[in-house]
Short mmCIF file of C-alpha atoms and ligand atoms in Angstrom, two decimals:
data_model
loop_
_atom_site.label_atom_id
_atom_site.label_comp_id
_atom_site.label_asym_id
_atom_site.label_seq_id
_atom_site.Cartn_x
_atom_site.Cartn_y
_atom_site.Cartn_z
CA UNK A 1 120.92 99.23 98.88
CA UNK A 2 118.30 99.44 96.59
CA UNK A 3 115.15 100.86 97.61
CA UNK A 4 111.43 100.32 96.03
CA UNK A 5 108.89 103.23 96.78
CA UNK A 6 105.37 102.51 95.89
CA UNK A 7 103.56 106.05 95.49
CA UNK A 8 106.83 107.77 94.72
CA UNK A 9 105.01 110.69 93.16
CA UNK A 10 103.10 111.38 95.75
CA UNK A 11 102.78 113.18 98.60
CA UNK A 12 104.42 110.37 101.55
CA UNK A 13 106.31 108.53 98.50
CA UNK A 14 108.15 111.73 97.28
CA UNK A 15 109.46 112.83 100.58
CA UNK A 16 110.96 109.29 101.35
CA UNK A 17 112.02 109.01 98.18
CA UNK A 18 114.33 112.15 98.95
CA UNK A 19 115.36 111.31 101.64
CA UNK A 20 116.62 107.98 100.65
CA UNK A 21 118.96 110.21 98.33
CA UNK A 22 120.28 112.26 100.41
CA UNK A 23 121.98 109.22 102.39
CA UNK A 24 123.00 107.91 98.88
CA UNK A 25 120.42 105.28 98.37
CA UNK A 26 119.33 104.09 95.00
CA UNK A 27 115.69 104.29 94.74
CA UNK A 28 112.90 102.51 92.37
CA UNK A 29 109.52 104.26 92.35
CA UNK A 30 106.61 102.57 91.11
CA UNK A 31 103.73 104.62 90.76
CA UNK A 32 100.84 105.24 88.30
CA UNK A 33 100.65 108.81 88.52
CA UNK A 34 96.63 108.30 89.18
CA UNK A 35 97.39 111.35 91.84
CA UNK A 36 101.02 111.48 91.85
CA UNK A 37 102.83 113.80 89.78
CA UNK A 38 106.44 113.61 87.78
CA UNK A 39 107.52 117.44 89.41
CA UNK A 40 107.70 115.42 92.93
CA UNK A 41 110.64 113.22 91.64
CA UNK A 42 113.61 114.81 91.78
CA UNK A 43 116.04 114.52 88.46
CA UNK A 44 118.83 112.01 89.30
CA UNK A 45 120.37 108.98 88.07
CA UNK A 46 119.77 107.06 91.18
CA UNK A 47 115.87 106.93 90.82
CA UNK A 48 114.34 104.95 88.39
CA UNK A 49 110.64 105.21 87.82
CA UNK A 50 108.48 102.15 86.65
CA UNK A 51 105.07 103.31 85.67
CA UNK A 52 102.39 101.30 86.80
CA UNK A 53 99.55 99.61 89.07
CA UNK A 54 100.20 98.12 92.68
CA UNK A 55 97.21 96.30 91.49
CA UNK A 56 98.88 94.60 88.71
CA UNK A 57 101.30 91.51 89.85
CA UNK A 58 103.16 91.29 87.18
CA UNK A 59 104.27 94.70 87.37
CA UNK A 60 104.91 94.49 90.97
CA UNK A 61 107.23 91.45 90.42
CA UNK A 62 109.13 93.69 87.81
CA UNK A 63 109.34 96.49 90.28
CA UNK A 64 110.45 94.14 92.90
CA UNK A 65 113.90 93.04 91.30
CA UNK A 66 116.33 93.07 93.23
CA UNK A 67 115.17 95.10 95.72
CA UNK A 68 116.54 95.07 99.68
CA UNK A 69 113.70 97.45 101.35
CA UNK A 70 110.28 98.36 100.40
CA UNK A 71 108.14 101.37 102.00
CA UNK A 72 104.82 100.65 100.09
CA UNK A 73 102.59 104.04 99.98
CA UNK A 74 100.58 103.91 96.97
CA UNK A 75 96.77 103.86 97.39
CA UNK A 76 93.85 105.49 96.68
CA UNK A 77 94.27 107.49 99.74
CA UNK A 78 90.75 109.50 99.19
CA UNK A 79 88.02 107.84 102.07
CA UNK A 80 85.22 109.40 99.64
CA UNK A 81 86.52 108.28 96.48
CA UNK A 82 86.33 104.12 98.19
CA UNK A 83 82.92 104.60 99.62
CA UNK A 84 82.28 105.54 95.46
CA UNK A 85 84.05 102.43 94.36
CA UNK A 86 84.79 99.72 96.42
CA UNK A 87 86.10 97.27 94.49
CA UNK A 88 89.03 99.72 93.08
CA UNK A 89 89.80 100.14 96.84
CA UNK A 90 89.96 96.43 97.04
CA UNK A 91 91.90 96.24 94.13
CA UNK A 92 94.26 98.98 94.84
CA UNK A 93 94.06 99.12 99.02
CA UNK A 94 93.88 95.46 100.15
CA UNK A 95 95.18 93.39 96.66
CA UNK A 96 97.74 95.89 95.72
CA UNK A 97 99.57 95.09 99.42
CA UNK A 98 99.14 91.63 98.92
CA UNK A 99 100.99 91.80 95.18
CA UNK A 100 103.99 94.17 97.03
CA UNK A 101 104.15 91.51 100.45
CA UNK A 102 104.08 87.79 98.03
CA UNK A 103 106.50 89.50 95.19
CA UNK A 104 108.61 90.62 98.25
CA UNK A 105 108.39 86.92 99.56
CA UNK A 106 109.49 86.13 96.08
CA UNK A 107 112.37 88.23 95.80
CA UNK A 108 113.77 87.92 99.38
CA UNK A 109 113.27 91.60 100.24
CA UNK A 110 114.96 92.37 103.79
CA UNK A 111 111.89 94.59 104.77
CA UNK A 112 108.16 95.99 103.69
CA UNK A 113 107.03 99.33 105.69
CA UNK A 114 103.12 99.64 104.95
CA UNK A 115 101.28 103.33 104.80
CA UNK A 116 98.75 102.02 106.86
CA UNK A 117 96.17 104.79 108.91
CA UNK A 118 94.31 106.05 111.81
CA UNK A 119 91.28 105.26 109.63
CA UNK A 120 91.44 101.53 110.82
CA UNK A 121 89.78 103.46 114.30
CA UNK A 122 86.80 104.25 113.08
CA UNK A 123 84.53 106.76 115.42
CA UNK A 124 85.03 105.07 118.76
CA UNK A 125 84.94 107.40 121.42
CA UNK A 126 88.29 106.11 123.68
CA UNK A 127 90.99 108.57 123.37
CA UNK A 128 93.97 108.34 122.98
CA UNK A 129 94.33 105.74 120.10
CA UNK A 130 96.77 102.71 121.14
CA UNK A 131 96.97 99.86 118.63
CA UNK A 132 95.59 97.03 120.84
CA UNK A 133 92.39 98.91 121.31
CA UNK A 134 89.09 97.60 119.89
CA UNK A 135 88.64 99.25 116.40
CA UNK A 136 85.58 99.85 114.12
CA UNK A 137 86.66 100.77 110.27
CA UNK A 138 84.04 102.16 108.94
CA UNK A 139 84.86 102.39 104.88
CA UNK A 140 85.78 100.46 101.92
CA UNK A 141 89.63 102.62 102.48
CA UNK A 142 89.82 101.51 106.07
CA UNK A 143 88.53 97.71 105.50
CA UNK A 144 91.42 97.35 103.02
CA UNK A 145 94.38 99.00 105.15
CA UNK A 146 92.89 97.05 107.82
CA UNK A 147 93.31 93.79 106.04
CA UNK A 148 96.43 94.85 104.93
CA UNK A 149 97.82 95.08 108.04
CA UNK A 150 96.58 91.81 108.98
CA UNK A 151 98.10 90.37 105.62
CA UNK A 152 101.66 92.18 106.79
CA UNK A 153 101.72 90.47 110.19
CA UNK A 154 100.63 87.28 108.75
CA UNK A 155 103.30 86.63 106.62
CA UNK A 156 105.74 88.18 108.99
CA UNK A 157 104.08 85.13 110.95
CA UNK A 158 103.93 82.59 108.31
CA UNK A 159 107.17 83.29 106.25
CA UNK A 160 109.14 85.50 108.04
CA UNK A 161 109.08 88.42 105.88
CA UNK A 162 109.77 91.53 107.89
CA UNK A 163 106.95 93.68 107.88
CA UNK A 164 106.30 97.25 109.83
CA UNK A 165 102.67 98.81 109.33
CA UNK A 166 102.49 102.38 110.29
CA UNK A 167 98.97 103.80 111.01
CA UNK A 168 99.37 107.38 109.87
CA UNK A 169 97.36 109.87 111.31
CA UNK A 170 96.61 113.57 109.92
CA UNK A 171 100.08 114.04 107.84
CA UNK A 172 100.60 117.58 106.29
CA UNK A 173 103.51 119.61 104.70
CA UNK A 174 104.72 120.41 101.21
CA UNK A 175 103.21 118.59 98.19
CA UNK A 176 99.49 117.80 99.93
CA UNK A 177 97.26 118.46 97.27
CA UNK A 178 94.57 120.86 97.78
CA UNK A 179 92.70 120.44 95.00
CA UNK A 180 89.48 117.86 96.10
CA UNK A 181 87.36 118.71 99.23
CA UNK A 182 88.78 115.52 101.17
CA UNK A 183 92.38 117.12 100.88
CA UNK A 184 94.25 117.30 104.07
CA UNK A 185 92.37 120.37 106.03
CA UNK A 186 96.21 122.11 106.40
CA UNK A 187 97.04 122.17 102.76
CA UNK A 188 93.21 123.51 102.26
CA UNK A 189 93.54 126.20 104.49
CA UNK A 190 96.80 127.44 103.02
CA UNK A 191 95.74 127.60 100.10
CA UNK A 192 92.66 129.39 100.27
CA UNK A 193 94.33 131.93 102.36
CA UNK A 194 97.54 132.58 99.81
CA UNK A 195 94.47 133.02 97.13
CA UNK A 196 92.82 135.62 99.36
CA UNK A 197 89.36 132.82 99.82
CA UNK A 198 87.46 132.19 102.92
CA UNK A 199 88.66 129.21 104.58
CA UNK A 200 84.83 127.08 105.75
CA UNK A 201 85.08 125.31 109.06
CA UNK A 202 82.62 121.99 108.71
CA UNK A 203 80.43 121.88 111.90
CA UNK A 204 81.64 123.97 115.06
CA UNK A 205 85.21 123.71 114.80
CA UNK A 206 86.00 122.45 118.04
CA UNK A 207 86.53 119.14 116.75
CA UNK A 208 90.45 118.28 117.07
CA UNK A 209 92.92 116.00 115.74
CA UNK A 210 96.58 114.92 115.69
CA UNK A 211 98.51 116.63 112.77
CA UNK A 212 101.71 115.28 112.07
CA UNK A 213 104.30 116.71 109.64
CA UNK A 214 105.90 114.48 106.88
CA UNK A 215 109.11 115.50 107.85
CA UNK A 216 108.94 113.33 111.08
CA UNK A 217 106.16 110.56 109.26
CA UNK A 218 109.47 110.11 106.84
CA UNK A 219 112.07 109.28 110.06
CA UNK A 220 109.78 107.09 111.58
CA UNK A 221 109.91 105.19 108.08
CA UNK A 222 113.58 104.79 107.97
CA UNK A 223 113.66 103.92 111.59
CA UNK A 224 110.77 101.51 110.90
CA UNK A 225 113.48 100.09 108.15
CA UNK A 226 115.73 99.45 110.88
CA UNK A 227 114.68 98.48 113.96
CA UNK A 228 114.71 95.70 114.92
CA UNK A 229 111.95 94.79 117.27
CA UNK A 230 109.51 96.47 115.02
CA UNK A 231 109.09 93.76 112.66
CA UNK A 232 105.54 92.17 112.79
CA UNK A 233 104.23 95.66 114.42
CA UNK A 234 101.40 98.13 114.11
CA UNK A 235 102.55 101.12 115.28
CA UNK A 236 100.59 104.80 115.22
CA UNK A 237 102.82 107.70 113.86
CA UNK A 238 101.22 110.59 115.16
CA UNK A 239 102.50 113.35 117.61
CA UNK A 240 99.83 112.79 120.58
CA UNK A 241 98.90 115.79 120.72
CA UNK A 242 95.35 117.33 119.73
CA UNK A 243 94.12 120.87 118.11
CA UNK A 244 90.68 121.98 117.22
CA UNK A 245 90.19 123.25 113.80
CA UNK A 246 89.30 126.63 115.12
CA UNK A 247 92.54 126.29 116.77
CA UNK A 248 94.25 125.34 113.58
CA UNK A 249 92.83 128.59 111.83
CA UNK A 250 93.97 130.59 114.13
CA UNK A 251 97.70 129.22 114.23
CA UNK A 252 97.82 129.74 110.50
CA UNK A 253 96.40 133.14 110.00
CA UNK A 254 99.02 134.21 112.85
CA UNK A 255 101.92 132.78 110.89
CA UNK A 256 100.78 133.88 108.04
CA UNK A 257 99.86 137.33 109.40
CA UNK A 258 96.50 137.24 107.83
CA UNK A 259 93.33 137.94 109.54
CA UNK A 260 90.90 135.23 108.95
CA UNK A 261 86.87 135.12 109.26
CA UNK A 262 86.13 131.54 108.64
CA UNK A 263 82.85 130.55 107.01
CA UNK A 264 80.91 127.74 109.16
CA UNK A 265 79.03 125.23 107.22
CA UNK A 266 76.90 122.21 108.65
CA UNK A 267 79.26 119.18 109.88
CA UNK A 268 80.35 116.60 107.26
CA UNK A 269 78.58 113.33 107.74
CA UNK A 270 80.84 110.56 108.92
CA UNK A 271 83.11 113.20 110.70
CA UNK A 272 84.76 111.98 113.75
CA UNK A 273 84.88 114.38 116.70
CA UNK A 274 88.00 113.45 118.37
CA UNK A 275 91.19 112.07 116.74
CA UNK A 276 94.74 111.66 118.86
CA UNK A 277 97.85 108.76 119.05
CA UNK A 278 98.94 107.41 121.91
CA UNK A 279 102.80 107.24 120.68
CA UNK A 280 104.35 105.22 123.19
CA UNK A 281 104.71 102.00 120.77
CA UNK A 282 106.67 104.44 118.22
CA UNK A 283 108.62 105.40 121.05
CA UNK A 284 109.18 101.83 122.53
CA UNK A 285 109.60 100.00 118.96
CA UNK A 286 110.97 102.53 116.51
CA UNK A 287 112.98 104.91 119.07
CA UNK A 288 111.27 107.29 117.21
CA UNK A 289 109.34 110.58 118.05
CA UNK A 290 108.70 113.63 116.05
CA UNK A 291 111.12 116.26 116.28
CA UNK A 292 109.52 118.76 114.07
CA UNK A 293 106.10 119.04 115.18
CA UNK A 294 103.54 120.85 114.71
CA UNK A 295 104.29 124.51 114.55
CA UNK A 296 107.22 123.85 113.03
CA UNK A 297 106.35 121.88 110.82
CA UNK A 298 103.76 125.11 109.60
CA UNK A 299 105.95 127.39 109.13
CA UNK A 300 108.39 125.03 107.53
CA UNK A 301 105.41 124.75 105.04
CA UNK A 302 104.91 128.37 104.21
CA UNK A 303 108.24 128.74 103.87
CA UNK A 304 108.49 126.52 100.74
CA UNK A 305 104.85 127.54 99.22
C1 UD2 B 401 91.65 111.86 107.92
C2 UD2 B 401 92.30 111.37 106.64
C3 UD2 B 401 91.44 110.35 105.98
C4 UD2 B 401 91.07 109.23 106.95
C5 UD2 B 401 90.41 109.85 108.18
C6 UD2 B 401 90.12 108.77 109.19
C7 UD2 B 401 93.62 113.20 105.72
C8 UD2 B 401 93.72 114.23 104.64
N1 UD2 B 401 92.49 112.48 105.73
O1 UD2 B 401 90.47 112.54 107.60
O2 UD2 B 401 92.16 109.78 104.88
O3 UD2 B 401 92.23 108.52 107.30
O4 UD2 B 401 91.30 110.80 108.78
O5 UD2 B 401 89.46 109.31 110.27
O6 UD2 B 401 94.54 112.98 106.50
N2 UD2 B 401 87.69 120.51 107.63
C9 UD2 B 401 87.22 121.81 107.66
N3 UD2 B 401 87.35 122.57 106.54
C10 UD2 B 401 87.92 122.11 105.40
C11 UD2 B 401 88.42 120.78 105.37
C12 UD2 B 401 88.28 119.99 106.52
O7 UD2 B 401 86.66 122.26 108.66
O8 UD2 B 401 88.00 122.86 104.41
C13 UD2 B 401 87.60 119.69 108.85
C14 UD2 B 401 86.96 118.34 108.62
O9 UD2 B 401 85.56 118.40 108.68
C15 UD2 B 401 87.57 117.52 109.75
C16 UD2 B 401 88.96 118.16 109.95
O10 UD2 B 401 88.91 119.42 109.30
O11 UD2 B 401 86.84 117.68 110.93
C17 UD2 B 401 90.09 117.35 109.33
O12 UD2 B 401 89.72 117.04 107.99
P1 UD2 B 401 90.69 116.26 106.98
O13 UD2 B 401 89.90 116.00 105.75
O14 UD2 B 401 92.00 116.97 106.85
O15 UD2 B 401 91.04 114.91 107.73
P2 UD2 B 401 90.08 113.82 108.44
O16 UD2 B 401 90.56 113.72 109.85
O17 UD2 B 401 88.66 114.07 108.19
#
């Protein structure tokens, strides 16, 4: 089987991308190393790496040849960096699905699983999240996943082509760049601690949210690849659970056996107080659940940086 990974050297992309390996899969990655970086692909002959734009057809069509499966991550996954530019969001976010789904048409692919996430919620107040609620996307990012996902189930609906769209919600592990201010809160944390910095806490910290470790985000891909009734589906991958940021904090300096004296600063604006899955459609449609977690998942983190 061969295997196309959009956003290969990045953060999602690289961790299916080794997994795919370890079963023996043969794996394309197309990526235009905007964010992702050549040290996340691993040296063997059984990836091949096409530089290049999800926003470019032509290049998708290329990447698309002969391909049986497709788990399409690549995006401009900063919310900040679409409300800045709009139209590359477009480009990249909404268009650059729409070139992976109609070259996949083209070249008969048996499946597309779309990166899609928990952004497409917005700030309603209804907790937990379940995909048939009401939903109010609030930037240029979750517009375009939004209309992505639409654009998956309509041409599951219209030409048949298999389609799975995963709404991620707060992923973390190894690889999660730290580096801008709208990094994943986890990798931030962990990094100012191992360089001895005060960690800030935006608002009062006992705002919460559903982390989910990329461990288990990559097995609910590969049973997304497979199951059968998920086709046509948007399905949250999350663990349904919640923790505050204080919370957070807390667990890391303990594994980390570091005391911590966090630095509050005013809320961000646009923040959303509450964030948690309800993961029964995962459960129902992928037979899929994390088995990491969260702690786990932390310490699973440290280990490796
Ligand atoms: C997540 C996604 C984002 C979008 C959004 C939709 C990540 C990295 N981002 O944003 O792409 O889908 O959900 O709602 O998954 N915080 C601190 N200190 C820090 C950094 C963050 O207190 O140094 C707080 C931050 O204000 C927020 C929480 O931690 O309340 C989580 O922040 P985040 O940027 O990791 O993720 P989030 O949920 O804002």
């Amino acid at each position: 089987m061969l295997y196309l990974v959009t956003g290969g050297a990045g953060f999602i992309g690289s961790h299916i991308t080794d997994r795919l390996l370890a079963d023996g899969h043969s794996v394309r990655i197309l990526d235009n190393f905007s964010t992702g970086k050549r040290e996340n692909i691993p040296d063997s002959a059984a990836v091949e790496v096409i530089e290049g734009d999800v926003g470019d057809y032509d290049t998708v069509c290329t990447a698309m040849k002969q391909v049986d499966i497709v788990f399409h991550e690549a995006a401009i996954a900063s919310v900040p960096e679409t409300v800045g530019n709009p139209l590359a969001s477009e480009r990249v976010n909404y268009r650059g699905t729409v070139n992976i789904l109609e070259a996949a048409r083209q070249a008969d692919v048996k499946r597309v699983m779309f990166a899609c996430s928990a952004a497409v919620y917005g700030d309603l107040p209804e907790l937990p999240k379940r995909e048939d609620m009401h939903i109010k996307p609030l930037s240029p990012y979750s517009v375009d996943k939004l209309a992505s996902e639409h654009a998956c189930q309509m041409y599951f609906l219209l030409y048949g082509l298999e389609t799975v769209s995963l709404r991620y919600f707060n992923v973390f592990g190894p690889r999660q760049d730290p580096s801008s201010p709208y990094s994943g809160v986890i990798s931030i944390f962990s990094d100012q601690l191992s360089h001895g910095k005060q960690p800030t806490i935006y608002g009062d910290g006992e705002q919460t949210r559903d982390f989910v470790y990329v461990a288990d985000v990559v097995e609910a891909n590969i049973s997304a690849a497979a199951a059968p009734a998920a086709a046509g589906k948007a399905i949250n991958i999350a663990t349904g659970s919640k923790l505050s940021i204080n919370d957070l904090l807390k667990t890391i300096c303990n594994i980390k056996g570091q005391p911590f004296e966090p630095n509050y600063k005013p809320g961000r604006q646009g923040d959303i107080k509450h964030s948690r899955a309800d993961i029964s459609a995962a459960r129902e449609y992928l037979d899929w659940q994390p088995v990491v977690g969260f702690e786990a998942g932390l310490r699973e983190l440290f280990e490796q940086s």
